Coordinates of C-alpha atoms in Angstrom, one line a residue:
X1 CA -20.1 -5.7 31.8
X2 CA -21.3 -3.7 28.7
X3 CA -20.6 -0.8 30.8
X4 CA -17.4 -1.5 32.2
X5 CA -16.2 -2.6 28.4
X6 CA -17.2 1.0 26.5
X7 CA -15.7 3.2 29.4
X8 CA -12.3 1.4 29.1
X9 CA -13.2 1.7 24.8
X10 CA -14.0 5.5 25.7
X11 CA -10.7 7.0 26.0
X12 CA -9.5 4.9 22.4
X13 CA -11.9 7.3 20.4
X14 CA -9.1 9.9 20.8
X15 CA -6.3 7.8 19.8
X16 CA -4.9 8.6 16.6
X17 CA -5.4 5.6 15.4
X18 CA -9.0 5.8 15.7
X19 CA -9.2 8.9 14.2
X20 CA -7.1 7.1 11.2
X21 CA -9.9 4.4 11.4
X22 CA -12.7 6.7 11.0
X23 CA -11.3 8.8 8.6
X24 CA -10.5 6.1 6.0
X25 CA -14.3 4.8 6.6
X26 CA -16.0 8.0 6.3
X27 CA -14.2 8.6 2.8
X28 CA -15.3 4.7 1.8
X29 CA -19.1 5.4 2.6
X30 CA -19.0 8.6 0.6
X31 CA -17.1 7.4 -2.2
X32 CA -20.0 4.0 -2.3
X33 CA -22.4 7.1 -2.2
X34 CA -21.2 8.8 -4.9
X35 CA -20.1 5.7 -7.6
X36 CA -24.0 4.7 -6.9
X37 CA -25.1 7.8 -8.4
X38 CA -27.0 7.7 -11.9
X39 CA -24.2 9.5 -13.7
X40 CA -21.6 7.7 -12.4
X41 CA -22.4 4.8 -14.1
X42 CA -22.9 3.8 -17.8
X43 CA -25.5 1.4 -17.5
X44 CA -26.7 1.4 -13.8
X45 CA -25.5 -2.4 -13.0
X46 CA -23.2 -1.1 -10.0
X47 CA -24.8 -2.7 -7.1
X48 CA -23.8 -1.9 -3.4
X49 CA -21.6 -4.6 -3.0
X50 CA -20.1 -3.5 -5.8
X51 CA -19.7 0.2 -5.6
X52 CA -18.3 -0.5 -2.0
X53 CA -16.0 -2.6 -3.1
X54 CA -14.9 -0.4 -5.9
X55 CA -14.5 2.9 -3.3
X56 CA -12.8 0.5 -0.9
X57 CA -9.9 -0.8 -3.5
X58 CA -9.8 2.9 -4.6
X59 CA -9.3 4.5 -1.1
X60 CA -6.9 1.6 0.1
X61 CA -5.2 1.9 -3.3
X62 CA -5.4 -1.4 -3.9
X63 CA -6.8 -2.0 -7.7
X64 CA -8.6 -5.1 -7.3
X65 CA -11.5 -4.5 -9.6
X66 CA -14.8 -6.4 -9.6
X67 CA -16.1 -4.1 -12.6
X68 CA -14.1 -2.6 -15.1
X69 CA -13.7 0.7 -14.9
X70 CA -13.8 2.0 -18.6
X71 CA -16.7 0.2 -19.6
X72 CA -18.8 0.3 -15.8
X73 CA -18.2 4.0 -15.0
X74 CA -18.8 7.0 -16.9
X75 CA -15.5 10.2 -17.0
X76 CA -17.7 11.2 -13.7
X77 CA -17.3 8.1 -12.7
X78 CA -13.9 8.0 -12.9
X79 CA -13.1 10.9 -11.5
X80 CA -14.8 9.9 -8.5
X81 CA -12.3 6.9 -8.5
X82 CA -9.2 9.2 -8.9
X83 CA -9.9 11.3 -6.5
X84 CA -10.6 8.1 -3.5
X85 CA -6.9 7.4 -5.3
X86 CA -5.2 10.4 -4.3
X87 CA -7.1 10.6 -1.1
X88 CA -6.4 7.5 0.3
X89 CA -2.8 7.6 -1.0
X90 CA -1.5 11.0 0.4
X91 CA -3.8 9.8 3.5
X92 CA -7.3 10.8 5.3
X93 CA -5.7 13.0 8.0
X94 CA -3.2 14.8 5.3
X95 CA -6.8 16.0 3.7
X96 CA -7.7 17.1 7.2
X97 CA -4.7 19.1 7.6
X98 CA -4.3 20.8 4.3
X99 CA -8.1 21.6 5.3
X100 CA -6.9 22.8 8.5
X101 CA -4.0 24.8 7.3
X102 CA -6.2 26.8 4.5
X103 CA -8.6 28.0 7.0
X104 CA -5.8 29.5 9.2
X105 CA -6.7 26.6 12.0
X106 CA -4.4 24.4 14.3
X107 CA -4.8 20.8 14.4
X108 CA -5.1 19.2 17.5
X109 CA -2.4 17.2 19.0
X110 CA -3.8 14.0 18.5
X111 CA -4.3 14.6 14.8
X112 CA -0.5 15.9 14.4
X113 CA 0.2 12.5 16.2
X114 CA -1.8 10.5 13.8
X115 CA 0.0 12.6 10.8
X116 CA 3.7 12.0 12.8
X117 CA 2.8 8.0 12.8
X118 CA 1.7 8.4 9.3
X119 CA 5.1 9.8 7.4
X120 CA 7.9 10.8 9.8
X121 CA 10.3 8.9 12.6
X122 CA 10.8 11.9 14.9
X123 CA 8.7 14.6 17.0
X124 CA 8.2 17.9 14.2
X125 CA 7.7 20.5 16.4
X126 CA 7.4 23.7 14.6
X127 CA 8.4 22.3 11.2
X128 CA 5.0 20.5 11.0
X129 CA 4.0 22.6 8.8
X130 CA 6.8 22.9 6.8
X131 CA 7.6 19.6 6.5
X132 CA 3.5 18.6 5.7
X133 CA 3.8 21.3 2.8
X134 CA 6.7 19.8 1.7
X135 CA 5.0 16.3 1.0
X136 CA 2.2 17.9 -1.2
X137 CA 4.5 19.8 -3.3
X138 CA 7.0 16.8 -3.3
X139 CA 3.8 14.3 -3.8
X140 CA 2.1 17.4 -7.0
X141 CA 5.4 17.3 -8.4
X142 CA 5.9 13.6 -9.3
X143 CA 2.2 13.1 -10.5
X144 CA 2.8 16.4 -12.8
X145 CA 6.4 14.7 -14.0
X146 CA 4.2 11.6 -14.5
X147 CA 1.3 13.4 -16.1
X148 CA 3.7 14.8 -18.8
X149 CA 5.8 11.9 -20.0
X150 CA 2.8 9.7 -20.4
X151 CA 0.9 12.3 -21.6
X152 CA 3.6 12.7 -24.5
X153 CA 4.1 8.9 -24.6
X154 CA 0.4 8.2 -26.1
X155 CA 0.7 11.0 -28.2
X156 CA 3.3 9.2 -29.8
X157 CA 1.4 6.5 -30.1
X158 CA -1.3 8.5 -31.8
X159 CA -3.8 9.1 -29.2
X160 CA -6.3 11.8 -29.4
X161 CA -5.0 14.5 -27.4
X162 CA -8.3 14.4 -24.7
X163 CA -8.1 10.7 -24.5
X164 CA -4.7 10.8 -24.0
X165 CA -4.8 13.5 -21.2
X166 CA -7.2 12.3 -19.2
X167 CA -5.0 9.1 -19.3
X168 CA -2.0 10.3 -18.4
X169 CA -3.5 11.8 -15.7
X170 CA -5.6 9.1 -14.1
X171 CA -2.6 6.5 -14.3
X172 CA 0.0 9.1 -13.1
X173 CA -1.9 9.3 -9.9
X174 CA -3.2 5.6 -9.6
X175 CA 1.0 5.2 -10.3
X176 CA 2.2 6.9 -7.7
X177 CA -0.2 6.2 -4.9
X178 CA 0.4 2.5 -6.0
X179 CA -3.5 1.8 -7.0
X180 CA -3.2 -0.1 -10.2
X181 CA -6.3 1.2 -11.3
X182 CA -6.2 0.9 -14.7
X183 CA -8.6 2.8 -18.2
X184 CA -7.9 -0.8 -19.8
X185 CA -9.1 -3.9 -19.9
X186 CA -5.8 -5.2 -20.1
X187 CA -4.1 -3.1 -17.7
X188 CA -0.8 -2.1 -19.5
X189 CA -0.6 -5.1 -21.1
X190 CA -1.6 -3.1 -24.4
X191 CA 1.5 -0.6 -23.7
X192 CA 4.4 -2.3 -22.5
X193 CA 5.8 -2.5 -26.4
X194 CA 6.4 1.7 -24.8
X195 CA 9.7 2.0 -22.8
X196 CA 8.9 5.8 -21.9
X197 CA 5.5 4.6 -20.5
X198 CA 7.1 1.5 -18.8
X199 CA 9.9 3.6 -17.4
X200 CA 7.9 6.6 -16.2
X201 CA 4.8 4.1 -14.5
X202 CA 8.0 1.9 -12.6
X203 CA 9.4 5.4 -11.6
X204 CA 6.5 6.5 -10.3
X205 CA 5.5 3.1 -8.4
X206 CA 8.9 3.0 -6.6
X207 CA 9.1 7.0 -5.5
X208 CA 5.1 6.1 -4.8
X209 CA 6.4 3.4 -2.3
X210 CA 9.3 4.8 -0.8
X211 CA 6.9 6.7 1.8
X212 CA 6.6 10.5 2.4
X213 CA 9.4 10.6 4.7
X214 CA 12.1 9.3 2.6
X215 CA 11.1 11.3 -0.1
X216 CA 11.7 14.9 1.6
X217 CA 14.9 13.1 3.5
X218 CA 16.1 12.3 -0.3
X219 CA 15.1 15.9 -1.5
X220 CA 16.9 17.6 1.4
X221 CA 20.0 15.4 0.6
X222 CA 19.8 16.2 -3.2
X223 CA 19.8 20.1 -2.4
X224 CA 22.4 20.3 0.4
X225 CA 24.4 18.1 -2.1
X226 CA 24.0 20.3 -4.5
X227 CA 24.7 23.4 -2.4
X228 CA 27.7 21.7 -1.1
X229 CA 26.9 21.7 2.2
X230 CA 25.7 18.1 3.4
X231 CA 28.4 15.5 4.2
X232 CA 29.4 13.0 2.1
X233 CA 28.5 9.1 2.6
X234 CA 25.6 7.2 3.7
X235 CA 25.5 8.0 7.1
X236 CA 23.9 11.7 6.0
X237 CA 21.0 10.0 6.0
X238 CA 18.8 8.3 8.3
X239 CA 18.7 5.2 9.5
X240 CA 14.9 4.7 8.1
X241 CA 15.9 6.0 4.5
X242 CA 19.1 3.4 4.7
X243 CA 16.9 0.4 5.4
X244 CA 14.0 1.3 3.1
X245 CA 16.5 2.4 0.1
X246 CA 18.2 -0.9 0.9
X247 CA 15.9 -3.4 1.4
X248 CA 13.6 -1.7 -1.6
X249 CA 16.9 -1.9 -4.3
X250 CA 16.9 -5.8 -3.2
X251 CA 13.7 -7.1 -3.3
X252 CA 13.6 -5.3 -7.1
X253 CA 16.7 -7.3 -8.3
X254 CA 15.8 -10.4 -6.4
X255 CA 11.9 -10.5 -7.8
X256 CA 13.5 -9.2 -11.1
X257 CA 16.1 -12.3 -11.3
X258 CA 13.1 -14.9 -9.8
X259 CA 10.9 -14.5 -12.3
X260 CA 13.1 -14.4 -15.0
X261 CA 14.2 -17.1 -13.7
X262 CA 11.0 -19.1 -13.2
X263 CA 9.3 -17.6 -15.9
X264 CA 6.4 -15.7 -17.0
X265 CA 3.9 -16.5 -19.9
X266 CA 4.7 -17.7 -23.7
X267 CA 3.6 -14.3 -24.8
X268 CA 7.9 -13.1 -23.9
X269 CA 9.3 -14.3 -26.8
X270 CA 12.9 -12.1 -27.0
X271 CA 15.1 -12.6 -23.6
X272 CA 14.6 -8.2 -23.3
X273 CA 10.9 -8.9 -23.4
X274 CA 11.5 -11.5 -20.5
X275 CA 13.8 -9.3 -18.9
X276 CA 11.7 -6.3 -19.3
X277 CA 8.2 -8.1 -18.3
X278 CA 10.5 -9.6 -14.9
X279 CA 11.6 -6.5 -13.8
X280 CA 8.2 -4.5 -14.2
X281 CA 6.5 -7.8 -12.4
X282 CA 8.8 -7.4 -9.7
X283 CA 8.3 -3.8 -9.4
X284 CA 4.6 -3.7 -9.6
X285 CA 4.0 -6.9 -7.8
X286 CA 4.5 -5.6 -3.8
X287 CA 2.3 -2.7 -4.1
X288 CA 1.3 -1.5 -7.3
X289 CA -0.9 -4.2 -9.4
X290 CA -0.6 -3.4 -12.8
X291 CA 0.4 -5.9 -15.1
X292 CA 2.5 -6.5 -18.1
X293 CA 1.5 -10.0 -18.6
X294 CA -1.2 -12.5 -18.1
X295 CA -1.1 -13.3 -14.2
X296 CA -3.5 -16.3 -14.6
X297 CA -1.6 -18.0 -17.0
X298 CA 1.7 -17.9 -15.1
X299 CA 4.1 -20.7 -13.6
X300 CA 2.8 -21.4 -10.2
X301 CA 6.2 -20.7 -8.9
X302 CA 6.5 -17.4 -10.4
X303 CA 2.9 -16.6 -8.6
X304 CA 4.6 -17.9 -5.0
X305 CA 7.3 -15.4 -5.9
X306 CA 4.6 -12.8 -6.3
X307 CA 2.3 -13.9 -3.6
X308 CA 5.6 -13.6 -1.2
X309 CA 6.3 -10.1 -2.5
X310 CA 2.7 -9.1 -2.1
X311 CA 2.9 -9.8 1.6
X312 CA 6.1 -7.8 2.3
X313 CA 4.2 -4.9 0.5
X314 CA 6.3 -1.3 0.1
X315 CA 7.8 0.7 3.1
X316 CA 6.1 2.8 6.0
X317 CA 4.6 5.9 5.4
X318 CA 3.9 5.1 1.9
X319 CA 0.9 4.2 -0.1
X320 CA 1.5 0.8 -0.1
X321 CA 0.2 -2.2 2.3
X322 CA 1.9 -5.8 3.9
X323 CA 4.3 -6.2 6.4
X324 CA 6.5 -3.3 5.0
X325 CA 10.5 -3.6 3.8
X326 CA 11.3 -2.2 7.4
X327 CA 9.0 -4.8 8.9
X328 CA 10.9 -7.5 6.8
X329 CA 14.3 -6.0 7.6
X330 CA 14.0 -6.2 11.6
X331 CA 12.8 -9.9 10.7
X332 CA 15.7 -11.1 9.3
X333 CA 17.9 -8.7 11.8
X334 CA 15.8 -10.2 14.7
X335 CA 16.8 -13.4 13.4
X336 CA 20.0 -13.4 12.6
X337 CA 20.4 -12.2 16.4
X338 CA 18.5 -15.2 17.9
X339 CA 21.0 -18.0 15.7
X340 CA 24.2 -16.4 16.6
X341 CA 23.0 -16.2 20.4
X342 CA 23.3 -11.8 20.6
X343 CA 21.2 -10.2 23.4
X344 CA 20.2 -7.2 20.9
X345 CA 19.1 -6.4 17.6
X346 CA 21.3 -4.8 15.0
X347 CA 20.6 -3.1 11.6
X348 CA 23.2 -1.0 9.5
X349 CA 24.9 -0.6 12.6
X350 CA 22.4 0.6 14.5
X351 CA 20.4 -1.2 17.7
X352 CA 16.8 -1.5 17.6
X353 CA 15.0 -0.7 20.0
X354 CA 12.6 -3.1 22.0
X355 CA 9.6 -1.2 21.8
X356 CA 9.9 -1.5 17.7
X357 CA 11.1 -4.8 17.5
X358 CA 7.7 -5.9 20.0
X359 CA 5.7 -4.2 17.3
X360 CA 6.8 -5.5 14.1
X361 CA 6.4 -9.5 15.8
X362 CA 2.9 -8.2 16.6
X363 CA 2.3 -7.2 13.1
X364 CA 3.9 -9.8 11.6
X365 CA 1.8 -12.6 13.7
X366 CA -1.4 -10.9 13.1
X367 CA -0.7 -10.3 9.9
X368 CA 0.0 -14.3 9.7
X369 CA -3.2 -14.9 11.4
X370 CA -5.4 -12.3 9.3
X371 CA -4.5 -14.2 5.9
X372 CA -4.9 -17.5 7.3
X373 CA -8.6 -16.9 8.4
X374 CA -9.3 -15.0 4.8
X375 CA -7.7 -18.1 3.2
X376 CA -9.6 -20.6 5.2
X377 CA -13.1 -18.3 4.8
X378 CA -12.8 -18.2 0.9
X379 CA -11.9 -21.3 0.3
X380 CA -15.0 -22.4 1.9
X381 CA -16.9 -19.8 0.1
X382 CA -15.3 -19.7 -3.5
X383 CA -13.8 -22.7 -4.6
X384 CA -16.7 -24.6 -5.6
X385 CA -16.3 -23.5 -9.0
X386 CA -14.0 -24.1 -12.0
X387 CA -11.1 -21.1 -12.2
X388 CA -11.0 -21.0 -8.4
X389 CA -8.2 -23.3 -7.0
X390 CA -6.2 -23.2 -4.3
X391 CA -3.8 -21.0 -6.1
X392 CA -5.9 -18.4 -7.0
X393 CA -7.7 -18.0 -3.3
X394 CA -4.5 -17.4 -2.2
X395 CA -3.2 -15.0 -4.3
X396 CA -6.1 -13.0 -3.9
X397 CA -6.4 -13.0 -0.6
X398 CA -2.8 -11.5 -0.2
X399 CA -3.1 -9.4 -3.1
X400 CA -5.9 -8.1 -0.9
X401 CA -4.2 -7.6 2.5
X402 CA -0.8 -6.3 0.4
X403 CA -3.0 -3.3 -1.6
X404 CA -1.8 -4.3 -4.7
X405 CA -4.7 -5.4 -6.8
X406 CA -3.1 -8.3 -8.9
X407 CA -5.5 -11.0 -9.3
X408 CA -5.3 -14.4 -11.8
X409 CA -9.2 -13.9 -12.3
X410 CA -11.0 -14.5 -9.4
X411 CA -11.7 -11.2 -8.6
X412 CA -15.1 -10.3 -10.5
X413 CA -15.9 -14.2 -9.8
X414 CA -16.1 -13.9 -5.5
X415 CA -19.6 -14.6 -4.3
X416 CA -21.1 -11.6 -2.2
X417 CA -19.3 -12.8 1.2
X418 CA -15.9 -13.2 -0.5
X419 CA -16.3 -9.7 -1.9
X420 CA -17.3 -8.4 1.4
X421 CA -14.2 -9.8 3.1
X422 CA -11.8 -8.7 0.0
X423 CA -13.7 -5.3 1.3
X424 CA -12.9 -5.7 4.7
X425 CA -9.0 -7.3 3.9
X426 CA -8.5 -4.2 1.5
X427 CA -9.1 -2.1 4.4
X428 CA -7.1 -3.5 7.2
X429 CA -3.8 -4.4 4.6
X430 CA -4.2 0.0 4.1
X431 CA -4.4 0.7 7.8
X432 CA -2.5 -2.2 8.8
X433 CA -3.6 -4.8 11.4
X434 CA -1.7 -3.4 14.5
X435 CA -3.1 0.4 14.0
X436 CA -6.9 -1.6 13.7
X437 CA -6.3 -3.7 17.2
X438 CA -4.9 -0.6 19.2
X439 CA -7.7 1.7 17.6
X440 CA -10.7 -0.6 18.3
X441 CA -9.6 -2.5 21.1
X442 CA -9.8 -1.3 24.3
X443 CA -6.5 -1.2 26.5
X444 CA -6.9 -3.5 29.4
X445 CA -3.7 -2.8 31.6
X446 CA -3.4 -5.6 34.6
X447 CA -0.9 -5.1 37.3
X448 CA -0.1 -8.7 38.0
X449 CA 3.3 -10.4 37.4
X450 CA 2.8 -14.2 36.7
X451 CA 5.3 -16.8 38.1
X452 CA 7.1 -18.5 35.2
X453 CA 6.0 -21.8 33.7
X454 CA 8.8 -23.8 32.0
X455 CA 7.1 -25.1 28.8
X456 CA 9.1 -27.8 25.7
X457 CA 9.6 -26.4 22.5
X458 CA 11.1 -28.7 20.5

């Protein structure tokens, strides 16, 4: 049986997904490896658990933090965390092919597989390449953009020009591959009185989440606009960049209005401070994790708002975790289609197809399934002790599994097996469940057609 079970696992260690799978691990170990190192640390209290933890959150771009990382880390250290940042944001196998392309060398065609499932909708052909140049210069530009404005912003604010360099450079990148690593022990709690700073770190978490393909759709449009020769409307662009742009521009103004709504903390005394707080919450809260406000001391409403936003997470191909904005979209489409009694799935005007719609239920149920064993797990584990209720195991745990590192306090509290399965639920909300099953799992294909069972429902 052992046998039988790794020849039929065999052929799965070429799958793209796999290759995903290793790649993301290889780049965790190393990164462990590296924050354990004597001069990485300030005062040599990293532990294992820790540093693993720390390279996971950085490589997943999540942000959940259970040292901080001014005081814990030396500017080595936190290079080292920058770096796992940008890695795991642009992606392990984007690494492998700008490696690839400088040395003159062709990837193979699983790995240009594993890059197509990563940031584009449609076979590339000959504009691989191309197009996989395009994201870096697309992906350089943005951070630089983001570099500069913040850099200028903390000048401002009377900085030292180092300090506020090296600044504007980590939180430009942890920005815009949506890590919410943070140089404060407040995260931006400290500079949120800053509208260039608010403005630019919003920016950049939003183009950040957008994903790699909408992006270069976007910059395409902008330069045939410009040029005069793209058509005008919304049907120029795909039906991807519709959904994402769409479903994105809502959840914003609905998570902007809900926790204005249901409030934040007593700190928002001026309705623009509220306003201002809501919308950068709303912003930050599916995929980022940085924070304007004091999460822990929030309305328990407003952190079901957030926990629900958490889960949906930012949109495919992007740095960000959950069940996607797409995922959420052929939901609701899927839905609407079962109560009005329709035989297939429509979204701006366009069918789905069945092979997409089978794989977002999948994801969505495991998904589902994932969060309630982590919820049942640290609950058992963590909430024996005061500043651990139900409230706050939840949020974490989706926080986790969404990438987006908010936490109301628990983090840095987890015993060593809550840690380790934050670790683990880090990892699976970056590569997402579905890509984890079909790269471990081996696929078991049975020719047999069952007769039908009729079975109540209700």
């Amino acid at each position: 049986m052992v046998k039988e079970f790794f020849r039929r696992l065999r052929p799965n260690t070429q799958m793209p997904q796999t290759l995903l799978i290793g790649g993301f691990a290889g780049v965790i170990l190393a990164g462990t490896l590296l924050l354990l190192l004597p001069w990485s640390q300030t005062r040599g209290e990293v532990g294992l658990v820790d540093a693993l933890f720390t390279a996971t959150s950085a490589v997943c771009v999540t942000g959940l933090i259970v040292v901080d990382t001014s005081t814990a880390f030396t500017p080595f250290g936190q290079v080292v965390i920058v770096a796992l940042i940008q890695i795991g944001g642009l992606g392990i196998m984007t690494f492998a092919a700008l490696a690839y392309l400088m040395l003159g060398r062709r990837l193979s065609l699983a790995s240009q597989a594993a890059l197509h499932d990563a940031f584009f909708q449609r076979d590339l052909g000959i504009e691989f390449k191309k197009k996989f140049l395009q994201i870096l210069f697309i992906t350089a530009g943005i951070e630089l953009a983001g570099i500069l404005l913040i850099f200028l912003a903390l000048l401002w604010r009377q900085t030292p020009v180092m300090d506020a360099l090296f600044s504007a450079f980590f939180h430009s990148i942890s920005a815009f591959c949506n890590a919410g690593f943070s140089l404060y022990k407040d995260s931006l709690i400290g500079l949120r009185d800053s509208p260039v700073i608010m403005a630019t770190v919003m920016s950049l978490i939003v183009l950040g989440g957008l994903g790699h393909m909408v992006l270069s759709e976007l910059l395409y449009y902008g330069k045939s606009r410009l040029s005069g020769s793209a058509p005008v409307g919304p049907r120029s662009l795909s039906s991807h960049t519709r959904v994402v742009l769409r479903m994105t521009l809502v959840l914003i103004i609905l998570g902007c209005a809900g926790l204005f709504i249901l409030g934040l903390t007593s700190s928002e005394s001026t309705w623009g401070m509220k306003l201002s707080s809501a919308l950068f919450q709303s912003v930050t809260a599916r995929t980022a994790g940085f924070n304007t406000v004091d999460i822990g001391i929030m309305p328990l409403a407003s952190l079901l708002l957030i926990i629900l936003l958490m889960f949906i997470g930012g949109s495919p191909g992007s740095c960000a975790g959950g069940i996607k904005t797409t995922g959420l979209a052929i939901t609701l489409a899927e839905f609407k289609a079962k109560l009005k009694g329709e035989d297939q799935v429509v979204l701006m005007d366009r069918r789905v197809p069945k092979p997409i719609l089978d794989r977002t239920i999948v994801l969505i149920r495991m998904s589902i399934l994932w969060n309630l064993l982590g919820l049942l797990l640290l609950l058992y584990t963590e909430t024996g002790r005061p500043g651990a209720g139900f409230h706050d195991v939840l949020f974490e745990q989706i926080s986790a599994f969404g990438t987006v590192g908010l936490s109301t306090g628990l983090t840095d509290k987890l015993t060593v097996i809550g840690r380790l399965w934050i670790t683990a639920t880090m990892f699976v909300g970056r590569l997402g469940p579905l890509t984890l099953a079909i790269g471990v799992l081996p696929a078991i294909h049975i020719p047999v057609k069952y007769p039908e069972g009729r079975i109540m429902i209700g």
